[in-house]
mmCIF file of C-alpha atoms in Angstrom:
data_model
loop_
_atom_site.group_PDB
_atom_site.id
_atom_site.type_symbol
_atom_site.label_atom_id
_atom_site.label_comp_id
_atom_site.label_asym_id
_atom_site.label_seq_id
_atom_site.Cartn_x
_atom_site.Cartn_y
_atom_site.Cartn_z
ATOM 1 C CA MET C 1 -36.500 15.747 -8.302
ATOM 2 C CA GLY C 2 -38.991 13.889 -6.065
ATOM 3 C CA ARG C 3 -40.952 15.501 -3.320
ATOM 4 C CA GLN C 4 -38.882 15.872 -0.164
ATOM 5 C CA ARG C 5 -40.333 14.192 2.888
ATOM 6 C CA PRO C 6 -40.639 16.336 6.030
ATOM 7 C CA ALA C 7 -38.443 15.683 9.005
ATOM 8 C CA ALA C 8 -39.517 12.734 11.128
ATOM 9 C CA HIS C 9 -40.362 14.822 14.178
ATOM 10 C CA ALA C 10 -42.909 16.797 12.150
ATOM 11 C CA ARG C 11 -44.736 13.767 10.840
ATOM 12 C CA PHE C 12 -46.552 12.353 13.815
ATOM 13 C CA THR C 13 -48.738 13.601 16.615
ATOM 14 C CA VAL C 14 -50.429 11.940 19.577
ATOM 15 C CA GLY C 15 -54.043 12.336 20.594
ATOM 16 C CA MET C 16 -56.374 15.050 19.355
ATOM 17 C CA VAL C 17 -53.745 17.315 17.862
ATOM 18 C CA ARG C 18 -53.830 18.838 14.396
ATOM 19 C CA PRO C 19 -52.576 16.085 12.021
ATOM 20 C CA ALA C 20 -48.990 16.526 10.867
ATOM 21 C CA CYS C 21 -48.816 14.236 7.827
ATOM 22 C CA PRO C 22 -50.853 13.371 4.722
ATOM 23 C CA ALA C 23 -53.226 10.389 4.845
ATOM 24 C CA ARG C 24 -51.450 8.348 2.176
ATOM 25 C CA TYR C 25 -48.389 6.349 1.359
ATOM 26 C CA ASP C 26 -46.741 6.762 -2.024
ATOM 27 C CA ALA C 27 -48.142 3.698 -3.738
ATOM 28 C CA ARG C 28 -48.494 1.979 -7.044
ATOM 29 C CA PRO C 29 -51.995 1.063 -8.375
ATOM 30 C CA SER C 30 -53.695 -1.372 -6.038
ATOM 31 C CA PHE C 31 -55.307 -4.729 -6.720
ATOM 32 C CA PRO C 32 -59.147 -4.903 -6.442
ATOM 33 C CA ARG C 33 -60.601 -4.991 -2.958
ATOM 34 C CA MET C 34 -64.149 -6.293 -2.798
ATOM 35 C CA CYS C 35 -64.782 -6.672 0.940
ATOM 36 C CA MET C 36 -68.360 -5.535 1.473
ATOM 37 C CA ASN C 37 -69.242 -6.284 5.120
ATOM 38 C CA GLU C 38 -67.818 -5.232 8.443
ATOM 39 C CA HIS C 39 -66.844 -8.455 10.169
ATOM 40 C CA ASP C 40 -67.234 -11.946 8.759
ATOM 41 C CA ILE C 41 -69.681 -13.339 6.264
ATOM 42 C CA GLY C 42 -72.559 -13.498 8.738
ATOM 43 C CA VAL C 43 -72.759 -9.772 9.513
ATOM 44 C CA ARG C 44 -75.236 -7.828 7.375
ATOM 45 C CA THR C 45 -75.495 -4.405 8.997
ATOM 46 C CA ALA C 46 -72.646 -1.925 8.722
ATOM 47 C CA THR C 47 -71.848 0.101 11.839
ATOM 48 C CA PRO C 48 -70.976 3.826 11.863
ATOM 49 C CA ALA C 49 -67.321 2.822 12.239
ATOM 50 C CA ALA C 50 -67.599 0.617 9.157
ATOM 51 C CA TRP C 51 -69.055 3.515 7.165
ATOM 52 C CA THR C 52 -66.200 5.728 8.355
ATOM 53 C CA PHE C 53 -63.734 3.092 7.194
ATOM 54 C CA PHE C 54 -65.503 2.776 3.827
ATOM 55 C CA ARG C 55 -65.440 6.551 3.289
ATOM 56 C CA GLN C 56 -61.711 6.611 3.950
ATOM 57 C CA TRP C 57 -61.189 3.787 1.464
ATOM 58 C CA LEU C 58 -63.070 5.805 -1.163
ATOM 59 C CA ARG C 59 -60.867 8.838 -0.469
ATOM 60 C CA HIS C 60 -57.549 7.007 -0.035
ATOM 61 C CA PRO C 61 -57.837 3.547 -1.655
ATOM 62 C CA LEU C 62 -54.077 3.054 -1.859
ATOM 63 C CA SER C 63 -53.400 3.638 1.834
ATOM 64 C CA THR C 64 -56.523 1.950 3.252
ATOM 65 C CA ALA C 65 -55.986 -1.783 2.936
ATOM 66 C CA SER C 66 -59.624 -2.825 2.512
ATOM 67 C CA VAL C 67 -63.149 -1.505 1.967
ATOM 68 C CA THR C 68 -64.264 -2.494 5.481
ATOM 69 C CA PRO C 69 -62.669 -3.481 8.809
ATOM 70 C CA SER C 70 -61.220 -6.942 9.354
ATOM 71 C CA GLY C 71 -63.501 -9.821 10.286
ATOM 72 C CA ARG C 72 -63.659 -11.846 13.473
ATOM 73 C CA GLN C 73 -61.991 -14.919 12.010
ATOM 74 C CA LEU C 74 -59.034 -12.879 10.749
ATOM 75 C CA THR C 75 -58.822 -11.005 14.046
ATOM 76 C CA ARG C 76 -58.634 -14.258 16.018
ATOM 77 C CA ALA C 77 -55.986 -15.585 13.638
ATOM 78 C CA MET C 78 -53.884 -12.455 14.141
ATOM 79 C CA MET C 79 -54.183 -12.578 17.933
ATOM 80 C CA ARG C 80 -53.097 -16.239 18.030
ATOM 81 C CA GLN C 81 -49.712 -15.202 16.626
ATOM 82 C CA LEU C 82 -48.861 -12.986 19.600
ATOM 83 C CA PRO C 83 -46.124 -14.395 21.829
ATOM 84 C CA ALA C 84 -47.430 -15.575 25.183
ATOM 85 C CA ASP C 85 -45.148 -13.182 27.043
ATOM 86 C CA ALA C 86 -45.961 -10.108 24.919
ATOM 87 C CA ARG C 87 -46.291 -6.949 26.978
ATOM 88 C CA CYS C 88 -45.508 -3.979 24.738
ATOM 89 C CA VAL C 89 -47.136 -4.158 21.297
ATOM 90 C CA VAL C 90 -47.280 -1.783 18.327
ATOM 91 C CA GLU C 91 -50.160 -1.761 15.860
ATOM 92 C CA LEU C 92 -49.716 -0.242 12.394
ATOM 93 C CA GLY C 93 -52.679 0.863 10.293
ATOM 94 C CA ALA C 94 -55.338 0.477 12.970
ATOM 95 C CA GLY C 95 -58.311 1.663 10.903
ATOM 96 C CA THR C 96 -61.399 1.694 13.139
ATOM 97 C CA GLY C 97 -59.645 -0.286 15.872
ATOM 98 C CA VAL C 98 -60.786 -3.880 15.304
ATOM 99 C CA PHE C 99 -57.338 -5.285 16.098
ATOM 100 C CA THR C 100 -56.764 -2.593 18.734
ATOM 101 C CA ARG C 101 -59.739 -3.748 20.790
ATOM 102 C CA ALA C 102 -58.770 -7.373 20.286
ATOM 103 C CA LEU C 103 -55.274 -6.628 21.594
ATOM 104 C CA LEU C 104 -56.766 -5.040 24.702
ATOM 105 C CA GLU C 105 -59.096 -8.025 25.183
ATOM 106 C CA HIS C 106 -56.087 -10.301 24.712
ATOM 107 C CA GLY C 107 -54.530 -8.717 27.788
ATOM 108 C CA ILE C 108 -52.242 -6.018 26.408
ATOM 109 C CA ALA C 109 -52.462 -3.098 28.837
ATOM 110 C CA PRO C 110 -53.576 0.246 27.344
ATOM 111 C CA GLY C 111 -50.340 1.856 28.502
ATOM 112 C CA GLN C 112 -48.316 -0.843 26.737
ATOM 113 C CA LEU C 113 -50.024 -0.466 23.350
ATOM 114 C CA VAL C 114 -48.842 2.008 20.698
ATOM 115 C CA VAL C 115 -51.171 2.503 17.731
ATOM 116 C CA VAL C 116 -49.969 4.238 14.554
ATOM 117 C CA GLU C 117 -52.578 5.439 12.042
ATOM 118 C CA LEU C 118 -51.763 7.604 9.028
ATOM 119 C CA ASN C 119 -55.340 8.569 8.130
ATOM 120 C CA ALA C 120 -56.400 11.731 9.984
ATOM 121 C CA GLU C 121 -60.099 10.880 10.339
ATOM 122 C CA LEU C 122 -59.465 7.335 11.530
ATOM 123 C CA HIS C 123 -56.819 8.630 13.941
ATOM 124 C CA ALA C 124 -59.320 11.113 15.384
ATOM 125 C CA LEU C 125 -61.956 8.371 15.736
ATOM 126 C CA LEU C 126 -59.581 6.076 17.616
ATOM 127 C CA SER C 127 -58.301 8.874 19.839
ATOM 128 C CA ARG C 128 -61.862 9.646 20.949
ATOM 129 C CA GLN C 129 -62.838 6.031 21.505
ATOM 130 C CA LEU C 130 -59.611 4.803 23.143
ATOM 131 C CA PRO C 131 -58.302 7.719 25.230
ATOM 132 C CA ARG C 132 -56.065 5.490 27.397
ATOM 133 C CA VAL C 133 -54.145 4.145 24.394
ATOM 134 C CA ALA C 134 -51.281 6.041 22.738
ATOM 135 C CA VAL C 135 -52.865 6.610 19.321
ATOM 136 C CA VAL C 136 -50.306 8.303 17.094
ATOM 137 C CA HIS C 137 -51.089 10.105 13.854
ATOM 138 C CA GLY C 138 -47.959 9.233 11.965
ATOM 139 C CA ASP C 139 -46.057 7.241 9.395
ATOM 140 C CA ALA C 140 -44.880 3.676 10.005
ATOM 141 C CA ARG C 141 -41.515 4.630 8.537
ATOM 142 C CA ASP C 142 -40.964 6.796 11.631
ATOM 143 C CA LEU C 143 -41.640 3.939 14.042
ATOM 144 C CA ARG C 144 -38.307 4.121 15.864
ATOM 145 C CA ASP C 145 -38.881 7.793 16.728
ATOM 146 C CA ILE C 146 -42.504 7.133 17.670
ATOM 147 C CA VAL C 147 -41.655 4.285 20.036
ATOM 148 C CA ALA C 148 -38.841 6.321 21.590
ATOM 149 C CA ARG C 149 -41.212 9.200 22.344
ATOM 150 C CA VAL C 150 -44.458 7.493 23.334
ATOM 151 C CA GLY C 151 -43.637 3.792 23.532
ATOM 152 C CA CYS C 152 -42.779 1.418 26.324
ATOM 153 C CA GLY C 153 -39.021 1.242 26.038
ATOM 154 C CA THR C 154 -36.513 0.873 23.233
ATOM 155 C CA THR C 155 -37.869 -2.449 21.940
ATOM 156 C CA VAL C 156 -41.312 -4.023 21.605
ATOM 157 C CA ASP C 157 -42.557 -7.607 21.774
ATOM 158 C CA ALA C 158 -44.688 -7.665 18.618
ATOM 159 C CA VAL C 159 -45.838 -5.488 15.751
ATOM 160 C CA VAL C 160 -49.332 -6.162 14.391
ATOM 161 C CA SER C 161 -49.932 -4.661 10.960
ATOM 162 C CA GLY C 162 -52.984 -3.924 8.857
ATOM 163 C CA LEU C 163 -50.987 -1.918 6.328
ATOM 164 C CA GLY C 164 -51.542 -2.612 2.642
ATOM 165 C CA LEU C 165 -47.925 -3.584 1.998
ATOM 166 C CA LEU C 166 -48.812 -5.337 -1.243
ATOM 167 C CA ALA C 167 -49.889 -2.040 -2.828
ATOM 168 C CA MET C 168 -46.782 -0.123 -1.751
ATOM 169 C CA PRO C 169 -43.633 0.468 -3.802
ATOM 170 C CA ARG C 170 -40.570 -1.573 -2.928
ATOM 171 C CA ALA C 171 -38.785 1.441 -1.439
ATOM 172 C CA VAL C 172 -41.647 2.127 0.978
ATOM 173 C CA GLN C 173 -41.855 -1.542 1.952
ATOM 174 C CA GLN C 174 -38.127 -1.482 2.671
ATOM 175 C CA GLN C 175 -38.396 1.640 4.825
ATOM 176 C CA ILE C 176 -41.314 0.241 6.814
ATOM 177 C CA LEU C 177 -39.713 -3.159 7.399
ATOM 178 C CA THR C 178 -36.440 -1.532 8.434
ATOM 179 C CA ALA C 179 -38.287 0.682 10.919
ATOM 180 C CA VAL C 180 -40.266 -2.268 12.293
ATOM 181 C CA PHE C 181 -37.228 -4.455 12.909
ATOM 182 C CA ASP C 182 -35.353 -1.538 14.431
ATOM 183 C CA VAL C 183 -37.837 -1.677 17.327
ATOM 184 C CA LEU C 184 -38.623 -5.403 17.535
ATOM 185 C CA GLY C 185 -36.699 -7.247 20.205
ATOM 186 C CA PRO C 186 -34.595 -10.366 19.473
ATOM 187 C CA GLY C 187 -36.706 -13.294 18.318
ATOM 188 C CA ARG C 188 -39.790 -11.106 17.878
ATOM 189 C CA SER C 189 -41.956 -10.881 14.762
ATOM 190 C CA LEU C 190 -44.090 -8.662 12.581
ATOM 191 C CA ILE C 191 -47.602 -10.114 12.238
ATOM 192 C CA GLN C 192 -49.096 -9.018 8.922
ATOM 193 C CA PHE C 193 -52.204 -10.000 6.984
ATOM 194 C CA THR C 194 -52.691 -9.824 3.245
ATOM 195 C CA TYR C 195 -55.248 -10.929 0.657
ATOM 196 C CA SER C 196 -52.682 -12.888 -1.352
ATOM 197 C CA PRO C 197 -51.504 -16.424 -0.512
ATOM 198 C CA ALA C 198 -47.971 -15.229 -1.269
ATOM 199 C CA PRO C 199 -46.077 -12.863 1.042
ATOM 200 C CA PRO C 200 -46.824 -9.180 0.342
ATOM 201 C CA VAL C 201 -43.077 -8.490 0.130
ATOM 202 C CA ALA C 202 -40.879 -9.945 -2.617
ATOM 203 C CA THR C 203 -38.365 -12.647 -1.722
ATOM 204 C CA GLY C 204 -35.486 -10.532 -3.012
ATOM 205 C CA LEU C 205 -36.265 -7.683 -0.620
ATOM 206 C CA LEU C 206 -36.668 -10.067 2.304
ATOM 207 C CA GLN C 207 -33.267 -11.589 1.567
ATOM 208 C CA GLU C 208 -31.729 -8.142 1.287
ATOM 209 C CA LEU C 209 -33.071 -7.247 4.740
ATOM 210 C CA GLY C 210 -32.170 -10.595 6.304
ATOM 211 C CA LEU C 211 -35.808 -11.509 6.920
ATOM 212 C CA ARG C 212 -38.035 -14.495 6.298
ATOM 213 C CA ALA C 213 -41.823 -14.706 5.884
ATOM 214 C CA GLU C 214 -43.922 -17.636 7.076
ATOM 215 C CA ARG C 215 -47.613 -18.085 6.273
ATOM 216 C CA VAL C 216 -49.185 -19.054 9.583
ATOM 217 C CA ALA C 217 -52.957 -18.756 9.167
ATOM 218 C CA PHE C 218 -55.799 -18.506 6.665
ATOM 219 C CA ALA C 219 -59.145 -16.779 7.287
ATOM 220 C CA PRO C 220 -61.461 -18.070 4.517
ATOM 221 C CA LEU C 221 -64.578 -16.416 5.945
ATOM 222 C CA ASN C 222 -63.054 -12.966 5.794
ATOM 223 C CA LEU C 223 -64.177 -10.955 2.774
ATOM 224 C CA PRO C 224 -61.980 -11.175 0.877
ATOM 225 C CA PRO C 225 -60.284 -14.269 2.333
ATOM 226 C CA ALA C 226 -57.091 -13.272 4.103
ATOM 227 C CA PHE C 227 -53.749 -14.849 4.929
ATOM 228 C CA VAL C 228 -51.602 -14.141 7.980
ATOM 229 C CA PHE C 229 -47.811 -13.995 7.716
ATOM 230 C CA LYS C 230 -45.104 -13.690 10.346
ATOM 231 C CA PHE C 231 -41.960 -11.823 9.339
ATOM 232 C CA SER C 232 -38.891 -12.638 11.402
ATOM 233 C CA ARG C 233 -35.134 -12.147 11.301
ATOM 234 C CA CYS C 234 -33.314 -15.021 9.642
ATOM 235 C CA HIS C 235 -30.829 -15.216 12.525
ATOM 236 C CA GLY C 236 -32.841 -14.465 15.651
#
């Protein structure tokens, strides 16, 4: 018999509260990740945040999507996918907050941004640095409950994800995608990056969930080079 997951209400906390869930997703062995600098190819000096991110990758390589935070080119590519009228946005797998800060600079109000981070140390770092943002220590599979408790209504305008979906088992991918599209409003999308030119979710699972994936951007200067996908409902 597999390990029983705790009830959803016990698996996430907000702010500087004792973490309520383990810093990992059940995952199959991951593909190599060789990203060795913090931003893009021109940055040579790692910041304290980058070292924190690297330490967490060493401890939890299957639930931390890369060795270092995302680069500037990838960040810009992700932000360009946001709908012009986006107000309430969820970020999954925030890491050290590269996308989080970009979302704020893009014009998303702190009170309209919900950040979900599974890793306890990265959650604590973000909570200290971004006290006006709802930084939740929790599991993306519980997103509907999280948004209901600390979000900005019953639906959101976009979900931005840095989760390592490619390294996750099919069942976990299915649970996460179901949770994401439970909270996305009509016509809204999940914005996800991956290091593979193919979608990080198999076509069969997408069809089963009534979703489609479109590759919308490429960040060749990111290390490793990254691709941006938008996941949307097939019928609005």
